[in-house]
């Protein structure tokens, strides 16, 4: 009797670097793989398809890719049928894909962010190709692709792709192309579906959400989009990132203030506190304009939180310029700041500027600024002690099974203990402990909502 052959189960493993947009792109890659009957695995060695979804924003991210590929070479030798995929922003930079294919010839596929729609074709061709298949075309369809979202209560939803602000330090416009807004109808349809599937929170993604719609024929901007989404079905919370302060209108702040589901968290990258540096960065605002925006936001939404990104050691940044960044930090008192050492990116204007700051000096500045901000973050969090906060519970803590984690509307992470699985629920907690990056809460009785 002929025994039926059992189909081998095929697995995939995706390593994602970079920003939330890249996390979303990995969800699309996973969507394709699931459609092709692959299953996700946590164990790299068990993968039949191994993807590294790369970032190009700083050199450090690229160095990590090189060292990872060095290790993967060994894995590929042991398991030659494993398909190795190098994806994302890093390989979209001029000349990088070829160089990577030469240096790591065991790579089966190299693809950029615009090639997402073509991933299944590339994957099908790969086993029959003796060379690395490269697809770094500057365009590609992004609508209607499958998405395998990570487990949880919140989902990422891009509202635009690409960027054309051309901040002089930034590689993104070169790798992700000019800004293209998604049609409002597509966004609303996707979010309505997500709410029906049980997602409680969505985060609208774009390199510059505030310029949403400028490239569309339809007369719609970010404020109107938010207004419509606030009315959408069973969602509990709407978040958005990232904002470009230059394009943040008072009307947008008013809509956020009036919105019921739109969370009171503003991630407003300052980048630098000195007008000279802001101009060299091509940010399109001055320190005074930025402070005015913060003032408007706090006037209309006093309970909000504001976080930021800062780059230290941009070309030409003197000690005085650096001190101006510190002064703005102290003036605004951000809830948190993500700080970065300036990393020259080939092809950008800033990489060509003279007066580059030494690495030693950049390191000194980042240590100094982090110390200042950590104190501010802690002091701001301590102000919440004894107060009640509404948390959307995201799930169990990775390190402690009895501890659950969630976020306040202002995007602060809160840990608390409970015996009941409250994932996906909105609960009220009293804040009992504060650290610079996290809070601890105590569950209050009889106030759990669905
Ligand atoms: N060097 C250092 N930091 C950078 N960022 C973007 N480009 C660079 C660069 N070349 C930072 C900015 C941005 C964040 C996502 O990364 O602060 O807001
Ligand atoms: Fe995201 Fe920019 Fe990195 Fe690409 S280069 S992954 S857009 S941060």
GROMACS .gro file of C-alpha atoms and ligand atoms in nm:
model
  476
    1UNK     CA    1   0.000   0.000   0.000
    2UNK     CA    2   0.130   0.344  -0.084
    3UNK     CA    3   0.160   0.563   0.222
    4UNK     CA    4   0.050   0.921   0.164
    5UNK     CA    5   0.352   1.148   0.200
    6UNK     CA    6   0.310   1.403   0.472
    7UNK     CA    7   0.377   1.758   0.357
    8UNK     CA    8   0.672   1.907   0.544
    9UNK     CA    9   0.581   2.203   0.754
   10UNK     CA   10   0.761   2.514   0.634
   11UNK     CA   11   0.867   2.787   0.875
   12UNK     CA   12   0.979   3.147   0.856
   13UNK     CA   13   1.169   3.377   1.086
   14UNK     CA   14   1.177   3.755   1.046
   15UNK     CA   15   1.424   3.981   1.223
   16UNK     CA   16   1.306   4.343   1.210
   17UNK     CA   17   1.523   4.648   1.265
   18UNK     CA   18   1.432   5.016   1.256
   19UNK     CA   19   1.106   5.201   1.294
   20UNK     CA   20   0.738   5.110   1.325
   21UNK     CA   21   0.694   5.141   0.949
   22UNK     CA   22   0.946   4.862   0.913
   23UNK     CA   23   0.761   4.658   1.174
   24UNK     CA   24   0.453   4.702   0.957
   25UNK     CA   25   0.645   4.599   0.642
   26UNK     CA   26   0.754   4.283   0.824
   27UNK     CA   27   0.386   4.215   0.896
   28UNK     CA   28   0.323   4.231   0.521
   29UNK     CA   29   0.615   3.992   0.452
   30UNK     CA   30   0.467   3.760   0.715
   31UNK     CA   31   0.125   3.797   0.550
   32UNK     CA   32   0.266   3.679   0.217
   33UNK     CA   33   0.450   3.389   0.384
   34UNK     CA   34   0.136   3.276   0.569
   35UNK     CA   35  -0.057   3.286   0.240
   36UNK     CA   36   0.213   3.059   0.099
   37UNK     CA   37   0.152   2.817   0.388
   38UNK     CA   38   0.459   2.901   0.591
   39UNK     CA   39   0.429   2.924   0.971
   40UNK     CA   40   0.615   3.154   1.201
   41UNK     CA   41   0.889   3.006   1.420
   42UNK     CA   42   1.074   3.152   1.717
   43UNK     CA   43   1.374   2.927   1.651
   44UNK     CA   44   1.604   3.058   1.379
   45UNK     CA   45   1.753   2.717   1.301
   46UNK     CA   46   1.407   2.583   1.214
   47UNK     CA   47   1.342   2.849   0.952
   48UNK     CA   48   1.305   2.760   0.586
   49UNK     CA   49   1.289   3.130   0.504
   50UNK     CA   50   1.499   3.372   0.707
   51UNK     CA   51   1.436   3.744   0.654
   52UNK     CA   52   1.632   4.039   0.790
   53UNK     CA   53   1.428   4.355   0.742
   54UNK     CA   54   1.692   4.625   0.764
   55UNK     CA   55   1.712   4.994   0.856
   56UNK     CA   56   1.942   5.260   0.707
   57UNK     CA   57   1.884   5.551   0.938
   58UNK     CA   58   2.210   5.514   1.133
   59UNK     CA   59   2.536   5.330   1.069
   60UNK     CA   60   2.494   5.118   1.382
   61UNK     CA   61   2.189   4.943   1.236
   62UNK     CA   62   2.391   4.855   0.926
   63UNK     CA   63   2.681   4.723   1.129
   64UNK     CA   64   2.441   4.493   1.312
   65UNK     CA   65   2.327   4.351   0.976
   66UNK     CA   66   2.687   4.276   0.875
   67UNK     CA   67   2.764   4.094   1.196
   68UNK     CA   68   2.436   3.901   1.179
   69UNK     CA   69   2.504   3.792   0.821
   70UNK     CA   70   2.848   3.671   0.926
   71UNK     CA   71   2.675   3.430   1.168
   72UNK     CA   72   2.402   3.335   0.922
   73UNK     CA   73   2.662   3.221   0.673
   74UNK     CA   74   2.732   2.926   0.902
   75UNK     CA   75   2.362   2.843   0.934
   76UNK     CA   76   2.319   2.852   0.556
   77UNK     CA   77   2.614   2.612   0.516
   78UNK     CA   78   2.447   2.366   0.752
   79UNK     CA   79   2.108   2.409   0.588
   80UNK     CA   80   2.165   2.510   0.222
   81UNK     CA   81   1.797   2.487   0.129
   82UNK     CA   82   1.712   2.766   0.375
   83UNK     CA   83   1.618   3.080   0.179
   84UNK     CA   84   1.801   3.390   0.303
   85UNK     CA   85   1.635   3.724   0.241
   86UNK     CA   86   1.784   4.068   0.300
   87UNK     CA   87   1.507   4.326   0.287
   88UNK     CA   88   1.428   4.690   0.353
   89UNK     CA   89   1.576   5.038   0.365
   90UNK     CA   90   1.945   4.948   0.388
   91UNK     CA   91   1.952   4.767   0.054
   92UNK     CA   92   1.756   5.041  -0.126
   93UNK     CA   93   2.052   5.280  -0.100
   94UNK     CA   94   2.246   5.325  -0.425
   95UNK     CA   95   2.496   5.046  -0.482
   96UNK     CA   96   2.432   4.865  -0.152
   97UNK     CA   97   2.235   4.571  -0.294
   98UNK     CA   98   2.514   4.478  -0.538
   99UNK     CA   99   2.781   4.516  -0.271
  100UNK     CA  100   2.588   4.298  -0.029
  101UNK     CA  101   2.532   4.031  -0.295
  102UNK     CA  102   2.905   4.025  -0.365
  103UNK     CA  103   3.006   4.016  -0.003
  104UNK     CA  104   2.739   3.765   0.106
  105UNK     CA  105   2.675   3.550  -0.204
  106UNK     CA  106   2.471   3.302   0.002
  107UNK     CA  107   2.185   3.555   0.009
  108UNK     CA  108   1.896   3.429  -0.206
  109UNK     CA  109   1.691   3.749  -0.228
  110UNK     CA  110   1.765   4.117  -0.179
  111UNK     CA  111   1.458   4.343  -0.188
  112UNK     CA  112   1.377   4.704  -0.101
  113UNK     CA  113   1.069   4.852   0.065
  114UNK     CA  114   0.898   4.914  -0.271
  115UNK     CA  115   0.917   4.546  -0.366
  116UNK     CA  116   0.677   4.421  -0.096
  117UNK     CA  117   0.404   4.336  -0.348
  118UNK     CA  118   0.650   4.128  -0.550
  119UNK     CA  119   0.784   3.925  -0.257
  120UNK     CA  120   0.588   3.602  -0.339
  121UNK     CA  121   0.725   3.598  -0.698
  122UNK     CA  122   1.080   3.651  -0.574
  123UNK     CA  123   1.039   3.373  -0.321
  124UNK     CA  124   0.909   3.135  -0.583
  125UNK     CA  125   1.198   3.208  -0.819
  126UNK     CA  126   1.472   3.191  -0.556
  127UNK     CA  127   1.522   2.811  -0.530
  128UNK     CA  128   1.587   2.798  -0.906
  129UNK     CA  129   1.836   3.082  -0.922
  130UNK     CA  130   2.209   3.029  -0.882
  131UNK     CA  131   2.260   3.400  -0.804
  132UNK     CA  132   2.113   3.642  -0.556
  133UNK     CA  133   1.786   3.784  -0.694
  134UNK     CA  134   1.781   4.161  -0.653
  135UNK     CA  135   1.468   4.380  -0.665
  136UNK     CA  136   1.527   4.741  -0.569
  137UNK     CA  137   1.286   4.906  -0.812
  138UNK     CA  138   1.191   5.256  -0.694
  139UNK     CA  139   0.814   5.186  -0.702
  140UNK     CA  140   0.564   4.916  -0.625
  141UNK     CA  141   0.204   4.849  -0.523
  142UNK     CA  142   0.138   4.872  -0.149
  143UNK     CA  143  -0.241   4.860  -0.142
  144UNK     CA  144  -0.428   4.534  -0.089
  145UNK     CA  145  -0.130   4.331   0.038
  146UNK     CA  146  -0.184   4.066   0.307
  147UNK     CA  147  -0.088   4.160   0.664
  148UNK     CA  148  -0.014   3.914   0.944
  149UNK     CA  149  -0.031   4.138   1.249
  150UNK     CA  150   0.159   4.066   1.563
  151UNK     CA  151  -0.044   3.929   1.851
  152UNK     CA  152  -0.193   4.194   2.069
  153UNK     CA  153  -0.455   4.457   2.104
  154UNK     CA  154  -0.307   4.725   1.884
  155UNK     CA  155  -0.238   4.745   1.514
  156UNK     CA  156  -0.023   4.967   1.293
  157UNK     CA  157  -0.194   5.142   1.004
  158UNK     CA  158   0.014   5.342   0.755
  159UNK     CA  159  -0.164   5.654   0.628
  160UNK     CA  160   0.122   5.756   0.401
  161UNK     CA  161   0.444   5.611   0.268
  162UNK     CA  162   0.772   5.786   0.198
  163UNK     CA  163   0.883   6.136   0.276
  164UNK     CA  164   0.985   6.446   0.086
  165UNK     CA  165   1.098   6.678   0.361
  166UNK     CA  166   1.466   6.618   0.291
  167UNK     CA  167   1.601   6.691   0.637
  168UNK     CA  168   1.970   6.710   0.553
  169UNK     CA  169   2.076   6.426   0.788
  170UNK     CA  170   1.810   6.179   0.679
  171UNK     CA  171   1.831   5.890   0.434
  172UNK     CA  172   1.457   5.810   0.440
  173UNK     CA  173   1.345   6.015   0.133
  174UNK     CA  174   1.615   5.839  -0.071
  175UNK     CA  175   1.512   5.490   0.030
  176UNK     CA  176   1.136   5.520   0.078
  177UNK     CA  177   1.074   5.773  -0.200
  178UNK     CA  178   0.846   6.078  -0.204
  179UNK     CA  179   0.544   6.102   0.024
  180UNK     CA  180   0.235   5.922  -0.102
  181UNK     CA  181  -0.083   5.943   0.102
  182UNK     CA  182  -0.315   5.646   0.107
  183UNK     CA  183  -0.671   5.715   0.000
  184UNK     CA  184  -0.893   5.795   0.299
  185UNK     CA  185  -1.144   5.531   0.190
  186UNK     CA  186  -0.875   5.258   0.206
  187UNK     CA  187  -0.763   5.371   0.553
  188UNK     CA  188  -1.119   5.385   0.689
  189UNK     CA  189  -1.201   5.043   0.541
  190UNK     CA  190  -0.890   4.888   0.700
  191UNK     CA  191  -0.953   5.044   1.040
  192UNK     CA  192  -1.322   4.946   1.042
  193UNK     CA  193  -1.216   4.588   0.970
  194UNK     CA  194  -0.952   4.595   1.245
  195UNK     CA  195  -1.207   4.720   1.497
  196UNK     CA  196  -1.441   4.438   1.393
  197UNK     CA  197  -1.161   4.184   1.442
  198UNK     CA  198  -1.126   4.305   1.800
  199UNK     CA  199  -0.830   4.543   1.791
  200UNK     CA  200  -0.877   4.810   2.057
  201UNK     CA  201  -0.609   5.054   1.951
  202UNK     CA  202  -0.458   5.163   1.620
  203UNK     CA  203  -0.151   5.373   1.554
  204UNK     CA  204  -0.153   5.578   1.236
  205UNK     CA  205   0.190   5.570   1.077
  206UNK     CA  206   0.369   5.807   0.845
  207UNK     CA  207   0.708   5.976   0.830
  208UNK     CA  208   0.514   6.301   0.861
  209UNK     CA  209   0.150   6.235   0.949
  210UNK     CA  210   0.075   6.608   0.961
  211UNK     CA  211   0.124   6.651   0.587
  212UNK     CA  212  -0.123   6.370   0.513
  213UNK     CA  213  -0.336   6.439   0.206
  214UNK     CA  214  -0.128   6.718   0.053
  215UNK     CA  215  -0.059   6.499  -0.251
  216UNK     CA  216  -0.419   6.379  -0.291
  217UNK     CA  217  -0.679   6.523  -0.528
  218UNK     CA  218  -0.939   6.491  -0.256
  219UNK     CA  219  -0.961   6.790  -0.024
  220UNK     CA  220  -0.856   6.616   0.298
  221UNK     CA  221  -0.584   6.674   0.556
  222UNK     CA  222  -0.470   6.506   0.878
  223UNK     CA  223  -0.723   6.695   1.092
  224UNK     CA  224  -1.020   6.581   0.882
  225UNK     CA  225  -0.888   6.225   0.870
  226UNK     CA  226  -0.864   6.219   1.250
  227UNK     CA  227  -1.216   6.358   1.281
  228UNK     CA  228  -1.357   6.080   1.065
  229UNK     CA  229  -1.158   5.807   1.241
  230UNK     CA  230  -1.267   5.926   1.583
  231UNK     CA  231  -1.620   5.825   1.483
  232UNK     CA  232  -1.512   5.478   1.373
  233UNK     CA  233  -1.687   5.188   1.543
  234UNK     CA  234  -1.559   4.997   1.838
  235UNK     CA  235  -1.206   5.130   1.858
  236UNK     CA  236  -1.095   5.256   2.197
  237UNK     CA  237  -0.782   5.447   2.114
  238UNK     CA  238  -0.618   5.617   1.818
  239UNK     CA  239  -0.250   5.710   1.817
  240UNK     CA  240  -0.035   5.869   1.549
  241UNK     CA  241   0.332   5.910   1.467
  242UNK     CA  242   0.554   6.079   1.361
  243UNK     CA  243   0.470   6.448   1.362
  244UNK     CA  244   0.673   6.716   1.186
  245UNK     CA  245   0.632   7.027   1.407
  246UNK     CA  246   0.639   7.252   1.097
  247UNK     CA  247   0.314   7.100   0.966
  248UNK     CA  248   0.127   7.072   1.298
  249UNK     CA  249  -0.160   7.322   1.267
  250UNK     CA  250  -0.365   7.463   1.554
  251UNK     CA  251  -0.669   7.308   1.389
  252UNK     CA  252  -0.509   6.962   1.425
  253UNK     CA  253  -0.450   7.027   1.795
  254UNK     CA  254  -0.816   7.134   1.832
  255UNK     CA  255  -0.939   6.815   1.666
  256UNK     CA  256  -0.718   6.604   1.895
  257UNK     CA  257  -0.847   6.796   2.198
  258UNK     CA  258  -1.209   6.737   2.096
  259UNK     CA  259  -1.156   6.373   1.990
  260UNK     CA  260  -1.274   6.103   2.224
  261UNK     CA  261  -1.049   5.821   2.107
  262UNK     CA  262  -0.748   6.022   1.992
  263UNK     CA  263  -0.483   5.985   2.261
  264UNK     CA  264  -0.316   6.283   2.422
  265UNK     CA  265   0.038   6.189   2.327
  266UNK     CA  266   0.249   6.400   2.094
  267UNK     CA  267   0.577   6.266   1.959
  268UNK     CA  268   0.727   6.591   1.831
  269UNK     CA  269   1.088   6.548   1.716
  270UNK     CA  270   1.278   6.867   1.801
  271UNK     CA  271   1.615   6.738   1.666
  272UNK     CA  272   1.805   7.047   1.787
  273UNK     CA  273   1.753   7.355   2.002
  274UNK     CA  274   1.970   7.598   1.808
  275UNK     CA  275   1.814   7.790   1.517
  276UNK     CA  276   2.142   7.774   1.328
  277UNK     CA  277   2.145   7.394   1.346
  278UNK     CA  278   1.771   7.365   1.275
  279UNK     CA  279   1.825   7.564   0.959
  280UNK     CA  280   2.122   7.350   0.855
  281UNK     CA  281   1.901   7.047   0.916
  282UNK     CA  282   1.630   7.197   0.688
  283UNK     CA  283   1.365   7.140   0.953
  284UNK     CA  284   1.155   7.439   0.849
  285UNK     CA  285   1.087   7.574   1.201
  286UNK     CA  286   1.271   7.776   1.460
  287UNK     CA  287   1.308   7.706   1.832
  288UNK     CA  288   1.052   7.982   1.897
  289UNK     CA  289   0.797   7.827   1.658
  290UNK     CA  290   0.847   7.488   1.823
  291UNK     CA  291   0.795   7.634   2.170
  292UNK     CA  292   0.483   7.813   2.047
  293UNK     CA  293   0.342   7.479   1.926
  294UNK     CA  294   0.416   7.316   2.263
  295UNK     CA  295   0.240   7.608   2.431
  296UNK     CA  296  -0.070   7.569   2.210
  297UNK     CA  297  -0.083   7.193   2.272
  298UNK     CA  298  -0.053   7.233   2.649
  299UNK     CA  299  -0.309   7.514   2.658
  300UNK     CA  300  -0.569   7.306   2.474
  301UNK     CA  301  -0.475   6.965   2.625
  302UNK     CA  302  -0.313   7.022   2.967
  303UNK     CA  303  -0.305   6.650   3.057
  304UNK     CA  304  -0.106   6.556   2.744
  305UNK     CA  305   0.241   6.405   2.722
  306UNK     CA  306   0.506   6.524   2.480
  307UNK     CA  307   0.807   6.319   2.371
  308UNK     CA  308   1.083   6.404   2.127
  309UNK     CA  309   1.387   6.296   1.924
  310UNK     CA  310   1.718   6.483   1.953
  311UNK     CA  311   2.033   6.446   1.747
  312UNK     CA  312   2.362   6.549   1.906
  313UNK     CA  313   2.678   6.632   1.713
  314UNK     CA  314   2.520   6.744   1.385
  315UNK     CA  315   2.791   6.906   1.167
  316UNK     CA  316   2.878   7.252   1.298
  317UNK     CA  317   2.709   7.198   1.637
  318UNK     CA  318   2.920   7.397   1.884
  319UNK     CA  319   2.908   7.361   2.260
  320UNK     CA  320   2.676   7.667   2.269
  321UNK     CA  321   2.440   7.509   2.014
  322UNK     CA  322   2.438   7.189   2.217
  323UNK     CA  323   2.356   7.387   2.531
  324UNK     CA  324   2.054   7.529   2.347
  325UNK     CA  325   1.923   7.175   2.296
  326UNK     CA  326   1.962   7.117   2.670
  327UNK     CA  327   1.784   7.446   2.744
  328UNK     CA  328   1.483   7.349   2.531
  329UNK     CA  329   1.472   7.013   2.709
  330UNK     CA  330   1.462   7.194   3.043
  331UNK     CA  331   1.210   7.447   2.921
  332UNK     CA  332   0.965   7.199   2.767
  333UNK     CA  333   1.025   6.921   3.020
  334UNK     CA  334   0.953   6.636   2.779
  335UNK     CA  335   0.808   6.316   2.920
  336UNK     CA  336   1.076   6.127   2.729
  337UNK     CA  337   1.341   6.196   2.467
  338UNK     CA  338   1.502   5.955   2.224
  339UNK     CA  339   1.854   6.081   2.172
  340UNK     CA  340   2.089   5.993   1.889
  341UNK     CA  341   2.448   6.055   1.799
  342UNK     CA  342   2.457   6.207   1.450
  343UNK     CA  343   2.551   5.940   1.197
  344UNK     CA  344   2.663   6.059   0.851
  345UNK     CA  345   2.461   5.887   0.577
  346UNK     CA  346   2.617   5.877   0.237
  347UNK     CA  347   2.408   6.063  -0.022
  348UNK     CA  348   2.261   6.312   0.227
  349UNK     CA  349   2.362   6.679   0.235
  350UNK     CA  350   2.483   6.676   0.593
  351UNK     CA  351   2.732   6.396   0.524
  352UNK     CA  352   2.909   6.637   0.284
  353UNK     CA  353   2.916   6.929   0.529
  354UNK     CA  354   3.247   7.039   0.668
  355UNK     CA  355   3.297   7.081   1.043
  356UNK     CA  356   3.188   6.728   1.138
  357UNK     CA  357   3.195   6.680   1.516
  358UNK     CA  358   3.437   6.420   1.652
  359UNK     CA  359   3.293   6.090   1.775
  360UNK     CA  360   3.445   6.150   2.116
  361UNK     CA  361   3.264   6.482   2.149
  362UNK     CA  362   2.936   6.335   2.022
  363UNK     CA  363   2.959   6.062   2.285
  364UNK     CA  364   3.024   6.316   2.559
  365UNK     CA  365   2.720   6.516   2.450
  366UNK     CA  366   2.486   6.220   2.442
  367UNK     CA  367   2.587   6.114   2.794
  368UNK     CA  368   2.529   6.471   2.918
  369UNK     CA  369   2.190   6.512   2.753
  370UNK     CA  370   2.070   6.169   2.865
  371UNK     CA  371   2.149   6.254   3.226
  372UNK     CA  372   1.949   6.577   3.205
  373UNK     CA  373   1.652   6.409   3.038
  374UNK     CA  374   1.646   6.107   3.268
  375UNK     CA  375   1.603   6.338   3.565
  376UNK     CA  376   1.326   6.529   3.389
  377UNK     CA  377   1.147   6.206   3.286
  378UNK     CA  378   1.164   6.077   3.641
  379UNK     CA  379   1.037   6.404   3.788
  380UNK     CA  380   0.749   6.415   3.540
  381UNK     CA  381   0.655   6.053   3.616
  382UNK     CA  382   0.675   6.112   3.992
  383UNK     CA  383   0.401   6.374   3.950
  384UNK     CA  384   0.162   6.088   3.867
  385UNK     CA  385   0.208   5.910   4.203
  386UNK     CA  386  -0.124   5.857   4.377
  387UNK     CA  387  -0.323   5.948   4.066
  388UNK     CA  388  -0.560   5.726   3.875
  389UNK     CA  389  -0.475   5.636   3.514
  390UNK     CA  390  -0.669   5.445   3.249
  391UNK     CA  391  -0.460   5.163   3.104
  392UNK     CA  392  -0.517   4.953   2.796
  393UNK     CA  393  -0.375   4.615   2.899
  394UNK     CA  394  -0.137   4.480   2.633
  395UNK     CA  395  -0.049   4.146   2.794
  396UNK     CA  396   0.184   3.968   3.030
  397UNK     CA  397   0.527   4.104   3.101
  398UNK     CA  398   0.801   3.912   2.919
  399UNK     CA  399   1.003   3.871   3.235
  400UNK     CA  400   0.739   3.803   3.502
  401UNK     CA  401   0.428   3.587   3.445
  402UNK     CA  402   0.226   3.757   3.719
  403UNK     CA  403   0.288   4.105   3.595
  404UNK     CA  404   0.078   4.262   3.322
  405UNK     CA  405   0.172   4.562   3.113
  406UNK     CA  406  -0.030   4.836   2.952
  407UNK     CA  407  -0.014   5.199   2.849
  408UNK     CA  408  -0.178   5.516   2.963
  409UNK     CA  409  -0.348   5.731   2.702
  410UNK     CA  410  -0.033   5.943   2.722
  411UNK     CA  411   0.171   5.636   2.612
  412UNK     CA  412   0.344   5.568   2.943
  413UNK     CA  413   0.419   5.203   3.013
  414UNK     CA  414   0.263   5.075   3.337
  415UNK     CA  415   0.321   4.738   3.506
  416UNK     CA  416   0.074   4.594   3.755
  417UNK     CA  417  -0.005   4.257   3.906
  418UNK     CA  418  -0.330   4.069   3.866
  419UNK     CA  419  -0.439   3.708   3.877
  420UNK     CA  420  -0.692   3.750   3.602
  421UNK     CA  421  -0.588   3.783   3.237
  422UNK     CA  422  -0.703   4.135   3.155
  423UNK     CA  423  -0.540   4.159   2.813
  424UNK     CA  424  -0.732   4.390   2.583
  425UNK     CA  425  -0.929   4.549   2.867
  426UNK     CA  426  -0.930   4.908   2.982
  427UNK     CA  427  -0.860   4.919   3.356
  428UNK     CA  428  -0.807   5.192   3.610
  429UNK     CA  429  -0.489   5.185   3.814
  430UNK     CA  430  -0.348   5.397   4.089
  431UNK     CA  431   0.015   5.485   4.017
  432UNK     CA  432   0.230   5.368   4.308
  433UNK     CA  433   0.585   5.379   4.170
  434UNK     CA  434   0.762   5.585   3.904
  435UNK     CA  435   1.087   5.531   3.714
  436UNK     CA  436   1.218   5.739   3.420
  437UNK     CA  437   1.077   5.503   3.154
  438UNK     CA  438   0.807   5.304   3.337
  439UNK     CA  439   0.541   5.325   3.606
  440UNK     CA  440   0.395   5.070   3.846
  441UNK     CA  441   0.025   5.070   3.922
  442UNK     CA  442  -0.223   4.908   4.160
  443UNK     CA  443  -0.547   4.775   4.020
  444UNK     CA  444  -0.850   4.958   4.157
  445UNK     CA  445  -1.160   4.744   4.221
  446UNK     CA  446  -1.484   4.740   4.025
  447UNK     CA  447  -1.376   4.952   3.738
  448UNK     CA  448  -1.286   4.710   3.463
  449UNK     CA  449  -1.445   4.791   3.130
  450UNK     CA  450  -1.451   4.597   2.804
  451LIG     N1  451   2.191   6.028   1.253
  451LIG     C1  452   2.138   6.021   1.377
  451LIG     N2  453   2.006   6.018   1.400
  451LIG     C2  454   1.924   6.025   1.295
  451LIG     N3  455   1.790   6.026   1.287
  451LIG     C3  456   1.755   6.030   1.156
  451LIG     N4  457   1.865   6.034   1.078
  451LIG     C4  458   1.971   6.032   1.162
  451LIG     C5  459   2.112   6.035   1.143
  451LIG     N5  460   2.165   6.042   1.021
  451LIG     C6  461   1.702   6.024   1.405
  451LIG     C7  462   1.609   6.146   1.407
  451LIG     C8  463   1.476   6.085   1.375
  451LIG     C9  464   1.489   5.948   1.435
  451LIG    C10  465   1.393   5.848   1.386
  451LIG     O1  466   1.620   5.910   1.402
  451LIG     O2  467   1.610   6.200   1.537
  451LIG     O3  468   1.369   6.158   1.431
  452LIG    FE1  469   1.236   5.319   0.924
  452LIG    FE2  470   1.392   5.510   0.826
  452LIG    FE3  471   1.501   5.292   0.928
  452LIG    FE4  472   1.369   5.281   0.697
  452LIG     S1  473   1.555   5.397   0.736
  452LIG     S2  474   1.351   5.138   0.869
  452LIG     S3  475   1.207   5.431   0.729
  452LIG     S4  476   1.385   5.443   1.039
   0.00000   0.00000   0.00000
